[in-house]
């Protein structure tokens, strides 16, 4: 007779085995409930939110992981990182601006978003702005009829990437900068770009405000900028000096070991104070020493191996990586940069190609409501819609996965289902080797993605994820292990 009380904690494959009368597999040390080979065509039911939670746009952005920055404009022609605002529009005279190549290079390297410097600190606009003469409309490019924002937005749509722009608040060309009148000037420019180009993914507002001889501290009306943008582009994300994406705090491309995707609200961006809001971090860095292209730096492009380490220290620390790849004065991404990006993509693909825990037999000390759809196998099934979860009143849990045959491991990747909030506060990873459990590594937050490298690879027959503390009942979307020598 089949014991129906046990059906909730075994897989469908296991149920078939049980009905056929086969023997069950022994559980490893400390395991209480086991599960294997859950069909992938399922999703785990929703669990209670642990506030705050991301918006749909924020969730899509975090899942994208990679954003390409394109610093291009008047500074490109002048081979400088910082203009003066006194340039003449005629100096912007590229024969070709190959946006098709920009987008293809980005897409092939795995980027999902592109951000162009529509206006840098010099105030020169890459769209035909009605509110300044310091614009592409007064340049020789396409006889003054060019609009590089439109060209790039259209190409992003064609190739399936999200388009975004950087529009500097500091404007060295505007006589209004540093006065209350400048807010109206900047609002007008925001209205232009937000109404002319559809489906803007990310808008980057720089906090670098420079200096003004009239006012040391420019009176910037950030909240009005936010309100205008959200009115015209409600699903767009406003980064850095905005309510949706936070700056990580450096320009080295590194995230922090402890990274929560939420923070306390800022009245200048959110309109309220002392409320926890979803506000994930972004790590910005340039593939070259400076932000705009200069041929003198062709020998200083960050190598594919360096970029791979950046990925581990940004995306692997619950942030997105915003990598600047500046086009040349000839309007293309340089062949060195392009080649390095392609090799970097191959490194990442090879690094995560073979998950040594995929569909391995797994065990947990607790399964939420003893429901198969929250079983430990959901964390090793390569299905982003499923996850292992524990009972609502718990703040800890243990997940054990067999490694058959014994394998050498040096990289772990863990993900939470952050659509329901970020939970884990402290965790450890253990390996079973030479008949004993050995603590391999530990950490604090997990979030969208946590990647950990071991100093020394180890052969293990089992691995154990121990959630020691959490803000709510722990849930793990993915638990992966790899071996790759970087």
GROMACS .gro file of C-alpha atoms in nm:
model
  486
    1UNK     CA    1   0.000   0.000   0.000
    2UNK     CA    2   0.134   0.346  -0.093
    3UNK     CA    3   0.171   0.587   0.199
    4UNK     CA    4  -0.007   0.895   0.060
    5UNK     CA    5   0.124   1.112   0.343
    6UNK     CA    6   0.470   1.096   0.184
    7UNK     CA    7   0.372   1.199  -0.168
    8UNK     CA    8   0.413   1.570  -0.095
    9UNK     CA    9   0.784   1.541  -0.027
   10UNK     CA   10   0.891   1.325  -0.320
   11UNK     CA   11   0.922   1.405  -0.687
   12UNK     CA   12   0.696   1.283  -0.963
   13UNK     CA   13   0.984   1.063  -1.073
   14UNK     CA   14   1.017   0.944  -0.715
   15UNK     CA   15   0.645   0.873  -0.700
   16UNK     CA   16   0.675   0.644  -1.002
   17UNK     CA   17   0.959   0.463  -0.828
   18UNK     CA   18   0.755   0.432  -0.510
   19UNK     CA   19   0.457   0.290  -0.696
   20UNK     CA   20   0.685   0.034  -0.862
   21UNK     CA   21   0.816  -0.074  -0.525
   22UNK     CA   22   1.182   0.021  -0.572
   23UNK     CA   23   1.411   0.103  -0.280
   24UNK     CA   24   1.465   0.464  -0.172
   25UNK     CA   25   1.802   0.638  -0.162
   26UNK     CA   26   1.971   0.692   0.172
   27UNK     CA   27   1.993   1.054   0.285
   28UNK     CA   28   2.331   1.211   0.366
   29UNK     CA   29   2.437   1.357   0.697
   30UNK     CA   30   2.182   1.600   0.848
   31UNK     CA   31   1.928   1.553   0.566
   32UNK     CA   32   1.562   1.512   0.653
   33UNK     CA   33   1.371   1.556   0.327
   34UNK     CA   34   1.488   1.458  -0.020
   35UNK     CA   35   1.387   1.539  -0.375
   36UNK     CA   36   1.515   1.475  -0.730
   37UNK     CA   37   1.435   1.554  -1.091
   38UNK     CA   38   1.139   1.787  -1.057
   39UNK     CA   39   0.999   1.853  -1.408
   40UNK     CA   40   1.117   2.193  -1.534
   41UNK     CA   41   0.781   2.291  -1.683
   42UNK     CA   42   0.653   2.415  -1.349
   43UNK     CA   43   0.679   2.723  -1.134
   44UNK     CA   44   0.675   2.759  -0.760
   45UNK     CA   45   0.364   2.933  -0.622
   46UNK     CA   46   0.411   3.288  -0.491
   47UNK     CA   47   0.523   3.333  -0.134
   48UNK     CA   48   0.460   3.626   0.098
   49UNK     CA   49   0.656   3.941   0.014
   50UNK     CA   50   0.931   4.060   0.244
   51UNK     CA   51   0.909   4.432   0.177
   52UNK     CA   52   1.024   4.622  -0.014
   53UNK     CA   53   1.000   4.445  -0.349
   54UNK     CA   54   1.109   4.551  -0.700
   55UNK     CA   55   0.887   4.699  -0.966
   56UNK     CA   56   0.852   4.502  -1.289
   57UNK     CA   57   1.103   4.735  -1.458
   58UNK     CA   58   1.354   4.701  -1.175
   59UNK     CA   59   1.322   4.324  -1.180
   60UNK     CA   60   1.379   4.314  -1.557
   61UNK     CA   61   1.683   4.539  -1.517
   62UNK     CA   62   1.837   4.327  -1.242
   63UNK     CA   63   1.784   4.009  -1.443
   64UNK     CA   64   1.970   4.175  -1.733
   65UNK     CA   65   2.293   4.202  -1.528
   66UNK     CA   66   2.490   4.396  -1.791
   67UNK     CA   67   2.450   4.755  -1.917
   68UNK     CA   68   2.684   4.915  -2.173
   69UNK     CA   69   2.777   5.281  -2.135
   70UNK     CA   70   2.868   5.471  -2.453
   71UNK     CA   71   3.059   5.792  -2.384
   72UNK     CA   72   3.046   5.967  -2.720
   73UNK     CA   73   3.013   6.329  -2.824
   74UNK     CA   74   3.210   6.650  -2.856
   75UNK     CA   75   3.477   6.519  -2.617
   76UNK     CA   76   3.537   6.227  -2.856
   77UNK     CA   77   3.636   6.467  -3.133
   78UNK     CA   78   3.861   6.668  -2.900
   79UNK     CA   79   4.024   6.363  -2.731
   80UNK     CA   80   3.940   6.486  -2.384
   81UNK     CA   81   3.736   6.363  -2.090
   82UNK     CA   82   3.611   6.706  -1.989
   83UNK     CA   83   3.507   6.981  -2.224
   84UNK     CA   84   3.465   7.351  -2.162
   85UNK     CA   85   3.124   7.434  -2.300
   86UNK     CA   86   3.292   7.682  -2.536
   87UNK     CA   87   3.338   7.437  -2.823
   88UNK     CA   88   3.188   7.524  -3.160
   89UNK     CA   89   2.928   7.276  -3.292
   90UNK     CA   90   3.126   7.254  -3.616
   91UNK     CA   91   3.391   7.054  -3.427
   92UNK     CA   92   3.149   6.762  -3.412
   93UNK     CA   93   3.193   6.622  -3.762
   94UNK     CA   94   3.207   6.241  -3.778
   95UNK     CA   95   3.173   6.098  -4.127
   96UNK     CA   96   2.995   5.790  -3.995
   97UNK     CA   97   2.827   5.696  -3.667
   98UNK     CA   98   2.785   5.320  -3.688
   99UNK     CA   99   2.517   5.258  -3.427
  100UNK     CA  100   2.444   4.919  -3.584
  101UNK     CA  101   2.794   4.807  -3.489
  102UNK     CA  102   2.762   4.952  -3.137
  103UNK     CA  103   2.446   4.755  -3.069
  104UNK     CA  104   2.575   4.435  -3.227
  105UNK     CA  105   2.896   4.445  -3.022
  106UNK     CA  106   2.690   4.499  -2.708
  107UNK     CA  107   2.443   4.225  -2.789
  108UNK     CA  108   2.712   3.971  -2.880
  109UNK     CA  109   2.885   4.040  -2.547
  110UNK     CA  110   2.564   3.977  -2.352
  111UNK     CA  111   2.455   4.331  -2.272
  112UNK     CA  112   2.082   4.395  -2.252
  113UNK     CA  113   2.080   4.777  -2.207
  114UNK     CA  114   2.273   5.060  -2.376
  115UNK     CA  115   2.317   5.410  -2.235
  116UNK     CA  116   2.448   5.693  -2.454
  117UNK     CA  117   2.582   6.026  -2.327
  118UNK     CA  118   2.313   6.238  -2.490
  119UNK     CA  119   2.463   6.544  -2.320
  120UNK     CA  120   2.786   6.555  -2.123
  121UNK     CA  121   2.912   6.835  -1.898
  122UNK     CA  122   3.005   7.052  -2.198
  123UNK     CA  123   2.634   7.084  -2.275
  124UNK     CA  124   2.659   6.963  -2.636
  125UNK     CA  125   2.344   6.770  -2.729
  126UNK     CA  126   2.343   6.466  -2.958
  127UNK     CA  127   1.980   6.537  -3.043
  128UNK     CA  128   1.848   6.854  -3.213
  129UNK     CA  129   1.743   7.034  -2.897
  130UNK     CA  130   1.519   7.335  -2.936
  131UNK     CA  131   1.658   7.496  -2.621
  132UNK     CA  132   2.024   7.544  -2.709
  133UNK     CA  133   2.242   7.621  -3.007
  134UNK     CA  134   2.509   7.389  -2.864
  135UNK     CA  135   2.358   7.093  -3.042
  136UNK     CA  136   2.403   6.848  -3.326
  137UNK     CA  137   2.158   7.055  -3.529
  138UNK     CA  138   2.431   7.317  -3.577
  139UNK     CA  139   2.702   7.064  -3.662
  140UNK     CA  140   2.806   6.939  -4.008
  141UNK     CA  141   2.687   6.588  -3.921
  142UNK     CA  142   2.422   6.495  -4.179
  143UNK     CA  143   2.394   6.859  -4.273
  144UNK     CA  144   2.252   6.950  -3.936
  145UNK     CA  145   1.972   6.695  -3.973
  146UNK     CA  146   2.126   6.424  -3.758
  147UNK     CA  147   1.983   6.279  -3.438
  148UNK     CA  148   2.210   6.016  -3.287
  149UNK     CA  149   1.968   5.943  -3.003
  150UNK     CA  150   1.703   5.846  -3.256
  151UNK     CA  151   1.948   5.641  -3.460
  152UNK     CA  152   2.056   5.445  -3.153
  153UNK     CA  153   1.704   5.409  -3.013
  154UNK     CA  154   1.580   5.269  -3.344
  155UNK     CA  155   1.874   5.028  -3.371
  156UNK     CA  156   1.829   4.906  -3.014
  157UNK     CA  157   1.466   4.829  -3.094
  158UNK     CA  158   1.571   4.650  -3.413
  159UNK     CA  159   1.821   4.427  -3.232
  160UNK     CA  160   1.616   4.377  -2.916
  161UNK     CA  161   1.811   4.580  -2.660
  162UNK     CA  162   1.689   4.843  -2.417
  163UNK     CA  163   1.787   5.201  -2.501
  164UNK     CA  164   1.885   5.459  -2.242
  165UNK     CA  165   2.066   5.789  -2.212
  166UNK     CA  166   2.286   5.995  -1.982
  167UNK     CA  167   2.193   6.361  -1.970
  168UNK     CA  168   2.430   6.570  -1.760
  169UNK     CA  169   2.278   6.809  -1.512
  170UNK     CA  170   2.600   7.010  -1.502
  171UNK     CA  171   2.601   7.220  -1.821
  172UNK     CA  172   2.911   7.430  -1.880
  173UNK     CA  173   2.755   7.594  -2.186
  174UNK     CA  174   2.430   7.713  -2.032
  175UNK     CA  175   2.433   8.065  -1.885
  176UNK     CA  176   2.156   7.955  -1.651
  177UNK     CA  177   2.353   7.683  -1.474
  178UNK     CA  178   2.371   7.745  -1.100
  179UNK     CA  179   2.060   7.961  -1.095
  180UNK     CA  180   1.695   7.870  -1.032
  181UNK     CA  181   1.624   7.937  -1.402
  182UNK     CA  182   1.838   7.639  -1.496
  183UNK     CA  183   1.581   7.398  -1.353
  184UNK     CA  184   1.331   7.508  -1.616
  185UNK     CA  185   1.595   7.474  -1.890
  186UNK     CA  186   1.680   7.120  -1.782
  187UNK     CA  187   1.313   7.025  -1.745
  188UNK     CA  188   1.257   7.130  -2.104
  189UNK     CA  189   1.543   6.911  -2.225
  190UNK     CA  190   1.412   6.615  -2.025
  191UNK     CA  191   1.070   6.666  -2.181
  192UNK     CA  192   1.228   6.664  -2.527
  193UNK     CA  193   1.412   6.337  -2.492
  194UNK     CA  194   1.142   6.160  -2.291
  195UNK     CA  195   0.871   6.249  -2.543
  196UNK     CA  196   1.067   6.195  -2.866
  197UNK     CA  197   1.203   5.847  -2.796
  198UNK     CA  198   0.980   5.562  -2.683
  199UNK     CA  199   1.044   5.278  -2.440
  200UNK     CA  200   1.345   5.427  -2.263
  201UNK     CA  201   1.497   5.167  -2.033
  202UNK     CA  202   1.734   5.368  -1.814
  203UNK     CA  203   1.799   5.739  -1.763
  204UNK     CA  204   2.128   5.823  -1.593
  205UNK     CA  205   2.144   6.148  -1.395
  206UNK     CA  206   2.499   6.222  -1.279
  207UNK     CA  207   2.552   6.361  -0.932
  208UNK     CA  208   2.867   6.543  -1.042
  209UNK     CA  209   2.755   6.905  -1.052
  210UNK     CA  210   3.082   7.091  -1.107
  211UNK     CA  211   3.120   7.452  -0.999
  212UNK     CA  212   2.954   7.778  -1.093
  213UNK     CA  213   3.101   8.123  -1.027
  214UNK     CA  214   2.762   8.254  -0.916
  215UNK     CA  215   2.645   7.975  -0.687
  216UNK     CA  216   2.872   7.727  -0.515
  217UNK     CA  217   2.586   7.485  -0.456
  218UNK     CA  218   2.353   7.470  -0.757
  219UNK     CA  219   1.991   7.453  -0.655
  220UNK     CA  220   1.883   7.145  -0.847
  221UNK     CA  221   1.516   7.046  -0.836
  222UNK     CA  222   1.567   6.669  -0.854
  223UNK     CA  223   1.213   6.577  -0.754
  224UNK     CA  224   1.060   6.772  -1.043
  225UNK     CA  225   1.299   6.600  -1.282
  226UNK     CA  226   1.178   6.266  -1.148
  227UNK     CA  227   0.812   6.363  -1.178
  228UNK     CA  228   0.849   6.478  -1.540
  229UNK     CA  229   1.035   6.164  -1.639
  230UNK     CA  230   0.787   5.931  -1.473
  231UNK     CA  231   0.498   6.118  -1.630
  232UNK     CA  232   0.639   6.076  -1.982
  233UNK     CA  233   0.822   5.744  -1.936
  234UNK     CA  234   0.650   5.565  -1.645
  235UNK     CA  235   0.836   5.236  -1.691
  236UNK     CA  236   1.183   5.390  -1.733
  237UNK     CA  237   1.438   5.359  -1.454
  238UNK     CA  238   1.615   5.667  -1.321
  239UNK     CA  239   1.967   5.593  -1.205
  240UNK     CA  240   2.205   5.752  -0.955
  241UNK     CA  241   2.026   6.083  -0.886
  242UNK     CA  242   1.691   5.912  -0.917
  243UNK     CA  243   1.457   5.679  -0.729
  244UNK     CA  244   1.516   5.348  -0.907
  245UNK     CA  245   1.889   5.263  -0.921
  246UNK     CA  246   2.166   5.359  -0.675
  247UNK     CA  247   2.531   5.431  -0.745
  248UNK     CA  248   2.752   5.170  -0.580
  249UNK     CA  249   2.990   5.439  -0.456
  250UNK     CA  250   3.298   5.392  -0.676
  251UNK     CA  251   3.397   5.396  -1.043
  252UNK     CA  252   3.602   5.075  -1.024
  253UNK     CA  253   3.321   4.836  -1.114
  254UNK     CA  254   3.321   4.661  -0.775
  255UNK     CA  255   3.018   4.589  -0.561
  256UNK     CA  256   3.022   4.548  -0.184
  257UNK     CA  257   3.037   4.216   0.000
  258UNK     CA  258   2.712   4.306   0.175
  259UNK     CA  259   2.463   4.453  -0.071
  260UNK     CA  260   2.094   4.501  -0.003
  261UNK     CA  261   1.878   4.593  -0.303
  262UNK     CA  262   1.687   4.839  -0.087
  263UNK     CA  263   1.768   5.146   0.118
  264UNK     CA  264   1.599   5.431   0.298
  265UNK     CA  265   1.412   5.669   0.069
  266UNK     CA  266   1.552   6.011  -0.017
  267UNK     CA  267   1.304   6.301  -0.026
  268UNK     CA  268   1.481   6.457  -0.327
  269UNK     CA  269   1.413   6.146  -0.536
  270UNK     CA  270   1.123   5.964  -0.372
  271UNK     CA  271   0.935   6.257  -0.223
  272UNK     CA  272   0.931   6.089   0.119
  273UNK     CA  273   1.177   6.015   0.398
  274UNK     CA  274   1.247   5.718   0.625
  275UNK     CA  275   1.073   5.454   0.415
  276UNK     CA  276   1.253   5.148   0.285
  277UNK     CA  277   1.237   5.138  -0.096
  278UNK     CA  278   1.371   4.897  -0.356
  279UNK     CA  279   1.684   5.071  -0.485
  280UNK     CA  280   1.940   4.827  -0.633
  281UNK     CA  281   2.300   4.922  -0.704
  282UNK     CA  282   2.489   4.971  -1.029
  283UNK     CA  283   2.870   4.944  -1.068
  284UNK     CA  284   3.010   5.178  -1.332
  285UNK     CA  285   3.358   5.146  -1.481
  286UNK     CA  286   3.528   5.215  -1.815
  287UNK     CA  287   3.699   4.952  -2.027
  288UNK     CA  288   3.971   5.216  -2.076
  289UNK     CA  289   4.142   5.439  -1.819
  290UNK     CA  290   3.923   5.737  -1.914
  291UNK     CA  291   3.559   5.764  -2.019
  292UNK     CA  292   3.593   5.905  -2.372
  293UNK     CA  293   3.801   5.743  -2.643
  294UNK     CA  294   4.166   5.833  -2.683
  295UNK     CA  295   4.397   5.635  -2.910
  296UNK     CA  296   4.680   5.681  -2.660
  297UNK     CA  297   4.496   5.429  -2.440
  298UNK     CA  298   4.479   5.150  -2.698
  299UNK     CA  299   4.740   4.954  -2.502
  300UNK     CA  300   4.554   5.003  -2.173
  301UNK     CA  301   4.220   4.839  -2.250
  302UNK     CA  302   4.105   4.612  -1.969
  303UNK     CA  303   4.175   4.250  -2.058
  304UNK     CA  304   3.907   3.980  -2.085
  305UNK     CA  305   4.037   3.821  -1.764
  306UNK     CA  306   4.016   4.155  -1.584
  307UNK     CA  307   3.660   4.202  -1.711
  308UNK     CA  308   3.567   3.852  -1.593
  309UNK     CA  309   3.686   3.941  -1.244
  310UNK     CA  310   3.480   4.261  -1.263
  311UNK     CA  311   3.173   4.052  -1.342
  312UNK     CA  312   3.233   3.835  -1.036
  313UNK     CA  313   3.275   4.144  -0.816
  314UNK     CA  314   2.972   4.332  -0.949
  315UNK     CA  315   2.703   4.096  -1.078
  316UNK     CA  316   2.841   3.843  -0.831
  317UNK     CA  317   2.773   4.087  -0.547
  318UNK     CA  318   2.409   4.162  -0.627
  319UNK     CA  319   2.478   4.464  -0.852
  320UNK     CA  320   2.454   4.531  -1.223
  321UNK     CA  321   2.771   4.606  -1.417
  322UNK     CA  322   2.767   4.927  -1.622
  323UNK     CA  323   3.069   4.897  -1.851
  324UNK     CA  324   3.170   5.198  -2.056
  325UNK     CA  325   3.293   5.121  -2.410
  326UNK     CA  326   3.364   5.455  -2.581
  327UNK     CA  327   3.329   5.475  -2.961
  328UNK     CA  328   3.607   5.633  -3.167
  329UNK     CA  329   3.593   5.963  -3.360
  330UNK     CA  330   3.528   5.743  -3.664
  331UNK     CA  331   3.199   5.639  -3.503
  332UNK     CA  332   3.280   5.275  -3.424
  333UNK     CA  333   3.380   5.070  -3.122
  334UNK     CA  334   3.753   5.007  -3.162
  335UNK     CA  335   3.857   4.660  -3.277
  336UNK     CA  336   4.063   4.603  -2.961
  337UNK     CA  337   3.765   4.675  -2.736
  338UNK     CA  338   3.540   4.462  -2.955
  339UNK     CA  339   3.783   4.170  -2.954
  340UNK     CA  340   3.829   4.184  -2.577
  341UNK     CA  341   3.452   4.191  -2.523
  342UNK     CA  342   3.402   3.884  -2.740
  343UNK     CA  343   3.672   3.693  -2.553
  344UNK     CA  344   3.522   3.806  -2.221
  345UNK     CA  345   3.185   3.667  -2.330
  346UNK     CA  346   3.347   3.334  -2.412
  347UNK     CA  347   3.513   3.323  -2.069
  348UNK     CA  348   3.181   3.381  -1.892
  349UNK     CA  349   3.003   3.125  -2.109
  350UNK     CA  350   3.271   2.866  -2.039
  351UNK     CA  351   3.282   2.950  -1.669
  352UNK     CA  352   2.911   2.884  -1.620
  353UNK     CA  353   2.864   2.624  -1.892
  354UNK     CA  354   2.862   2.315  -1.671
  355UNK     CA  355   2.668   2.334  -1.347
  356UNK     CA  356   2.796   2.046  -1.135
  357UNK     CA  357   2.480   2.050  -0.920
  358UNK     CA  358   2.229   2.046  -1.206
  359UNK     CA  359   1.947   1.800  -1.134
  360UNK     CA  360   2.153   1.623  -0.868
  361UNK     CA  361   1.971   1.460  -0.579
  362UNK     CA  362   1.902   1.724  -0.317
  363UNK     CA  363   1.785   1.735   0.043
  364UNK     CA  364   1.666   1.997   0.289
  365UNK     CA  365   1.597   2.018   0.659
  366UNK     CA  366   1.261   2.180   0.581
  367UNK     CA  367   1.023   2.222   0.286
  368UNK     CA  368   0.755   2.487   0.294
  369UNK     CA  369   0.427   2.319   0.391
  370UNK     CA  370   0.582   1.989   0.271
  371UNK     CA  371   0.484   2.105  -0.079
  372UNK     CA  372   0.677   1.950  -0.369
  373UNK     CA  373   0.668   2.281  -0.558
  374UNK     CA  374   0.902   2.428  -0.293
  375UNK     CA  375   1.127   2.122  -0.271
  376UNK     CA  376   1.509   2.141  -0.269
  377UNK     CA  377   1.523   2.012  -0.626
  378UNK     CA  378   1.374   2.345  -0.734
  379UNK     CA  379   1.706   2.513  -0.652
  380UNK     CA  380   1.907   2.288  -0.886
  381UNK     CA  381   1.669   2.251  -1.182
  382UNK     CA  382   1.792   2.542  -1.400
  383UNK     CA  383   1.443   2.692  -1.390
  384UNK     CA  384   1.424   3.057  -1.286
  385UNK     CA  385   1.054   3.021  -1.205
  386UNK     CA  386   1.108   2.768  -0.926
  387UNK     CA  387   1.274   2.785  -0.587
  388UNK     CA  388   1.328   2.597  -0.265
  389UNK     CA  389   1.148   2.757   0.029
  390UNK     CA  390   1.101   2.680   0.397
  391UNK     CA  391   0.806   2.723   0.630
  392UNK     CA  392   0.690   3.085   0.680
  393UNK     CA  393   0.792   3.098   1.046
  394UNK     CA  394   1.152   2.992   0.984
  395UNK     CA  395   1.454   3.220   0.938
  396UNK     CA  396   1.712   2.953   0.859
  397UNK     CA  397   1.750   2.637   0.655
  398UNK     CA  398   1.991   2.381   0.511
  399UNK     CA  399   2.009   2.255   0.155
  400UNK     CA  400   2.233   1.958   0.066
  401UNK     CA  401   2.312   1.848  -0.289
  402UNK     CA  402   2.492   1.532  -0.395
  403UNK     CA  403   2.786   1.569  -0.634
  404UNK     CA  404   2.804   1.247  -0.834
  405UNK     CA  405   3.065   1.152  -0.924
  406UNK     CA  406   3.295   1.344  -0.690
  407UNK     CA  407   3.397   1.669  -0.859
  408UNK     CA  408   3.647   1.950  -0.814
  409UNK     CA  409   3.469   2.279  -0.739
  410UNK     CA  410   3.593   2.636  -0.698
  411UNK     CA  411   3.296   2.861  -0.785
  412UNK     CA  412   2.949   2.881  -0.630
  413UNK     CA  413   2.653   3.086  -0.747
  414UNK     CA  414   2.340   3.147  -0.540
  415UNK     CA  415   2.023   3.339  -0.629
  416UNK     CA  416   1.713   3.441  -0.438
  417UNK     CA  417   1.370   3.493  -0.600
  418UNK     CA  418   1.393   3.868  -0.541
  419UNK     CA  419   1.050   3.942  -0.688
  420UNK     CA  420   0.930   3.853  -0.337
  421UNK     CA  421   1.200   4.063  -0.166
  422UNK     CA  422   1.556   4.007  -0.050
  423UNK     CA  423   1.585   3.786   0.257
  424UNK     CA  424   1.915   3.618   0.342
  425UNK     CA  425   2.137   3.796   0.597
  426UNK     CA  426   2.402   3.530   0.658
  427UNK     CA  427   2.499   3.201   0.494
  428UNK     CA  428   2.774   2.939   0.474
  429UNK     CA  429   2.872   2.681   0.213
  430UNK     CA  430   3.017   2.346   0.320
  431UNK     CA  431   3.170   2.063   0.121
  432UNK     CA  432   3.181   1.692   0.206
  433UNK     CA  433   3.532   1.564   0.139
  434UNK     CA  434   3.730   1.273   0.285
  435UNK     CA  435   3.433   1.171   0.500
  436UNK     CA  436   3.395   1.507   0.673
  437UNK     CA  437   3.215   1.837   0.627
  438UNK     CA  438   3.449   2.131   0.560
  439UNK     CA  439   3.337   2.494   0.561
  440UNK     CA  440   3.436   2.632   0.221
  441UNK     CA  441   3.315   2.992   0.231
  442UNK     CA  442   3.061   3.223   0.388
  443UNK     CA  443   2.882   3.548   0.321
  444UNK     CA  444   2.610   3.788   0.424
  445UNK     CA  445   2.363   3.895   0.155
  446UNK     CA  446   2.269   3.697  -0.157
  447UNK     CA  447   1.999   3.884  -0.351
  448UNK     CA  448   1.970   3.853  -0.729
  449UNK     CA  449   2.310   3.689  -0.762
  450UNK     CA  450   2.596   3.598  -0.528
  451UNK     CA  451   2.909   3.441  -0.675
  452UNK     CA  452   3.189   3.313  -0.455
  453UNK     CA  453   3.531   3.183  -0.556
  454UNK     CA  454   3.737   2.944  -0.346
  455UNK     CA  455   4.106   3.019  -0.306
  456UNK     CA  456   4.177   2.649  -0.352
  457UNK     CA  457   3.956   2.406  -0.549
  458UNK     CA  458   3.830   2.104  -0.357
  459UNK     CA  459   3.700   1.762  -0.458
  460UNK     CA  460   3.362   1.708  -0.290
  461UNK     CA  461   3.087   1.446  -0.297
  462UNK     CA  462   2.823   1.675  -0.146
  463UNK     CA  463   2.777   2.046  -0.086
  464UNK     CA  464   2.563   2.214   0.175
  465UNK     CA  465   2.416   2.564   0.175
  466UNK     CA  466   2.340   2.677   0.530
  467UNK     CA  467   2.115   2.982   0.567
  468UNK     CA  468   2.194   3.103   0.917
  469UNK     CA  469   1.971   3.410   0.931
  470UNK     CA  470   1.721   3.594   0.713
  471UNK     CA  471   1.470   3.881   0.715
  472UNK     CA  472   1.193   3.638   0.626
  473UNK     CA  473   1.149   3.272   0.544
  474UNK     CA  474   1.448   3.186   0.321
  475UNK     CA  475   1.392   3.098  -0.044
  476UNK     CA  476   1.664   2.997  -0.292
  477UNK     CA  477   1.602   3.013  -0.667
  478UNK     CA  478   1.938   2.871  -0.775
  479UNK     CA  479   2.229   2.694  -0.611
  480UNK     CA  480   2.505   2.618  -0.862
  481UNK     CA  481   2.864   2.499  -0.850
  482UNK     CA  482   3.137   2.511  -1.114
  483UNK     CA  483   3.503   2.453  -1.174
  484UNK     CA  484   3.686   2.706  -1.387
  485UNK     CA  485   4.042   2.832  -1.367
  486UNK     CA  486   4.037   3.202  -1.449
   0.00000   0.00000   0.00000
